[in-house]
Amino acid sequence: MKKFLTILTYVALAAVVTGSLFKINHWPGAGKLLVSGQLLFFILGVIWLVYRKRDWTMMLLGIMLLLIFASYTWTIQHWPGAEILRWAVVFMVAIFATTLFNKKE
């Protein structure tokens, strides 16, 4: 299972890098390649969060990281709602950081 997830991670990384290169050069198929790679990263991230069974802080950090990737995909593709998603993630990070800072004291 671990080897399969590692291979899928490399495939997702190759799709995102290739899709980004295609997007920069305005070549056809860039959007589909980029979105499929980001979607695969999102699915692998959810599997990793469920499979590893971390504490709630790591789970929230992982969810915020996945939302950051999603907001970048929305922004690159010029989809509606990208600005809202980006600001939602910023506020989530601020609240999460404040909560962790108060927990340490």
PDB file of C-alpha atoms in Angstrom:
ATOM      1  CA  MET A   1       0.000   0.000   0.000  1.00  0.00           C
ATOM      2  CA  LYS A   2       2.802   2.403   0.912  1.00  0.00           C
ATOM      3  CA  LYS A   3       4.677   1.777  -2.346  1.00  0.00           C
ATOM      4  CA  PHE A   4       1.476   2.313  -4.354  1.00  0.00           C
ATOM      5  CA  LEU A   5       0.829   5.645  -2.619  1.00  0.00           C
ATOM      6  CA  THR A   6       4.419   6.695  -3.242  1.00  0.00           C
ATOM      7  CA  ILE A   7       4.071   5.938  -6.958  1.00  0.00           C
ATOM      8  CA  LEU A   8       0.779   7.847  -7.091  1.00  0.00           C
ATOM      9  CA  THR A   9       2.441  10.796  -5.376  1.00  0.00           C
ATOM     10  CA  TYR A  10       5.152  10.885  -8.034  1.00  0.00           C
ATOM     11  CA  VAL A  11       2.520  10.648 -10.785  1.00  0.00           C
ATOM     12  CA  ALA A  12       0.589  13.555  -9.224  1.00  0.00           C
ATOM     13  CA  LEU A  13       3.772  15.591  -8.902  1.00  0.00           C
ATOM     14  CA  ALA A  14       4.666  14.941 -12.552  1.00  0.00           C
ATOM     15  CA  ALA A  15       1.141  15.928 -13.637  1.00  0.00           C
ATOM     16  CA  VAL A  16       1.247  19.189 -11.674  1.00  0.00           C
ATOM     17  CA  VAL A  17       4.726  20.148 -12.895  1.00  0.00           C
ATOM     18  CA  THR A  18       3.897  19.271 -16.507  1.00  0.00           C
ATOM     19  CA  GLY A  19       0.536  21.026 -16.277  1.00  0.00           C
ATOM     20  CA  SER A  20       2.222  24.134 -14.883  1.00  0.00           C
ATOM     21  CA  LEU A  21       4.748  24.099 -17.708  1.00  0.00           C
ATOM     22  CA  PHE A  22       1.920  23.718 -20.231  1.00  0.00           C
ATOM     23  CA  LYS A  23      -0.001  26.541 -18.543  1.00  0.00           C
ATOM     24  CA  ILE A  24       2.985  28.897 -18.691  1.00  0.00           C
ATOM     25  CA  ASN A  25       3.443  28.184 -22.403  1.00  0.00           C
ATOM     26  CA  HIS A  26      -0.320  28.312 -23.130  1.00  0.00           C
ATOM     27  CA  TRP A  27      -0.299  24.837 -24.649  1.00  0.00           C
ATOM     28  CA  PRO A  28      -3.545  22.862 -25.009  1.00  0.00           C
ATOM     29  CA  GLY A  29      -4.455  20.418 -22.252  1.00  0.00           C
ATOM     30  CA  ALA A  30      -2.750  22.408 -19.510  1.00  0.00           C
ATOM     31  CA  GLY A  31      -5.862  22.952 -17.432  1.00  0.00           C
ATOM     32  CA  LYS A  32      -6.914  19.308 -17.496  1.00  0.00           C
ATOM     33  CA  LEU A  33      -3.443  18.100 -16.611  1.00  0.00           C
ATOM     34  CA  LEU A  34      -3.037  20.607 -13.801  1.00  0.00           C
ATOM     35  CA  VAL A  35      -6.455  19.922 -12.295  1.00  0.00           C
ATOM     36  CA  SER A  36      -6.038  16.149 -12.514  1.00  0.00           C
ATOM     37  CA  GLY A  37      -2.669  16.366 -10.737  1.00  0.00           C
ATOM     38  CA  GLN A  38      -4.055  18.655  -8.024  1.00  0.00           C
ATOM     39  CA  LEU A  39      -7.103  16.406  -7.595  1.00  0.00           C
ATOM     40  CA  LEU A  40      -4.834  13.398  -7.209  1.00  0.00           C
ATOM     41  CA  PHE A  41      -2.789  15.312  -4.622  1.00  0.00           C
ATOM     42  CA  PHE A  42      -6.001  16.166  -2.761  1.00  0.00           C
ATOM     43  CA  ILE A  43      -7.145  12.535  -2.745  1.00  0.00           C
ATOM     44  CA  LEU A  44      -3.708  11.344  -1.613  1.00  0.00           C
ATOM     45  CA  GLY A  45      -3.715  13.978   1.132  1.00  0.00           C
ATOM     46  CA  VAL A  46      -7.068  12.786   2.440  1.00  0.00           C
ATOM     47  CA  ILE A  47      -5.852   9.168   2.351  1.00  0.00           C
ATOM     48  CA  TRP A  48      -2.689  10.196   4.213  1.00  0.00           C
ATOM     49  CA  LEU A  49      -4.702  12.020   6.885  1.00  0.00           C
ATOM     50  CA  VAL A  50      -6.982   9.025   7.433  1.00  0.00           C
ATOM     51  CA  TYR A  51      -4.229   6.414   7.166  1.00  0.00           C
ATOM     52  CA  ARG A  52      -1.798   8.040   9.605  1.00  0.00           C
ATOM     53  CA  LYS A  53      -4.317   8.805  12.404  1.00  0.00           C
ATOM     54  CA  ARG A  54      -2.557  11.895  13.743  1.00  0.00           C
ATOM     55  CA  ASP A  55      -3.718  14.192  16.506  1.00  0.00           C
ATOM     56  CA  TRP A  56      -6.188  16.962  15.727  1.00  0.00           C
ATOM     57  CA  THR A  57      -3.517  19.618  15.191  1.00  0.00           C
ATOM     58  CA  MET A  58      -1.843  17.642  12.426  1.00  0.00           C
ATOM     59  CA  MET A  59      -5.231  16.856  10.875  1.00  0.00           C
ATOM     60  CA  LEU A  60      -6.153  20.565  10.803  1.00  0.00           C
ATOM     61  CA  LEU A  61      -2.755  21.470   9.412  1.00  0.00           C
ATOM     62  CA  GLY A  62      -3.172  18.882   6.667  1.00  0.00           C
ATOM     63  CA  ILE A  63      -6.661  20.110   5.804  1.00  0.00           C
ATOM     64  CA  MET A  64      -5.409  23.693   5.591  1.00  0.00           C
ATOM     65  CA  LEU A  65      -2.553  22.603   3.340  1.00  0.00           C
ATOM     66  CA  LEU A  66      -5.004  20.821   1.048  1.00  0.00           C
ATOM     67  CA  LEU A  67      -7.202  23.928   0.957  1.00  0.00           C
ATOM     68  CA  ILE A  68      -4.185  26.066   0.072  1.00  0.00           C
ATOM     69  CA  PHE A  69      -3.450  23.768  -2.874  1.00  0.00           C
ATOM     70  CA  ALA A  70      -7.103  23.967  -3.907  1.00  0.00           C
ATOM     71  CA  SER A  71      -7.112  27.762  -3.721  1.00  0.00           C
ATOM     72  CA  TYR A  72      -4.004  27.945  -5.920  1.00  0.00           C
ATOM     73  CA  THR A  73      -5.648  25.667  -8.454  1.00  0.00           C
ATOM     74  CA  TRP A  74      -8.757  27.858  -8.474  1.00  0.00           C
ATOM     75  CA  THR A  75      -6.589  30.948  -8.916  1.00  0.00           C
ATOM     76  CA  ILE A  76      -4.487  29.520 -11.744  1.00  0.00           C
ATOM     77  CA  GLN A  77      -7.602  28.324 -13.581  1.00  0.00           C
ATOM     78  CA  HIS A  78      -9.422  31.655 -13.029  1.00  0.00           C
ATOM     79  CA  TRP A  79     -12.429  29.872 -11.531  1.00  0.00           C
ATOM     80  CA  PRO A  80     -14.993  31.851  -9.538  1.00  0.00           C
ATOM     81  CA  GLY A  81     -14.636  31.681  -5.774  1.00  0.00           C
ATOM     82  CA  ALA A  82     -10.839  31.584  -5.716  1.00  0.00           C
ATOM     83  CA  GLU A  83     -10.589  34.817  -3.743  1.00  0.00           C
ATOM     84  CA  ILE A  84     -13.131  33.609  -1.172  1.00  0.00           C
ATOM     85  CA  LEU A  85     -11.346  30.295  -0.740  1.00  0.00           C
ATOM     86  CA  ARG A  86      -7.977  32.010  -0.393  1.00  0.00           C
ATOM     87  CA  TRP A  87      -9.246  34.396   2.296  1.00  0.00           C
ATOM     88  CA  ALA A  88     -10.990  31.555   4.116  1.00  0.00           C
ATOM     89  CA  VAL A  89      -7.686  29.681   4.286  1.00  0.00           C
ATOM     90  CA  VAL A  90      -5.878  32.823   5.524  1.00  0.00           C
ATOM     91  CA  PHE A  91      -8.388  33.238   8.351  1.00  0.00           C
ATOM     92  CA  MET A  92      -8.202  29.523   9.179  1.00  0.00           C
ATOM     93  CA  VAL A  93      -4.403  29.721   9.436  1.00  0.00           C
ATOM     94  CA  ALA A  94      -4.644  32.803  11.666  1.00  0.00           C
ATOM     95  CA  ILE A  95      -7.165  31.146  13.989  1.00  0.00           C
ATOM     96  CA  PHE A  96      -5.168  27.909  14.034  1.00  0.00           C
ATOM     97  CA  ALA A  97      -1.908  29.727  14.830  1.00  0.00           C
ATOM     98  CA  THR A  98      -3.593  31.705  17.616  1.00  0.00           C
ATOM     99  CA  THR A  99      -5.032  28.514  19.080  1.00  0.00           C
ATOM    100  CA  LEU A 100      -1.659  26.757  19.018  1.00  0.00           C
ATOM    101  CA  PHE A 101       0.081  29.773  20.528  1.00  0.00           C
ATOM    102  CA  ASN A 102      -2.408  29.922  23.409  1.00  0.00           C
ATOM    103  CA  LYS A 103      -2.175  26.171  23.938  1.00  0.00           C
ATOM    104  CA  LYS A 104       1.603  26.289  24.489  1.00  0.00           C
ATOM    105  CA  GLU A 105       1.400  28.809  27.345  1.00  0.00           C
TER     106      GLU A 105
END
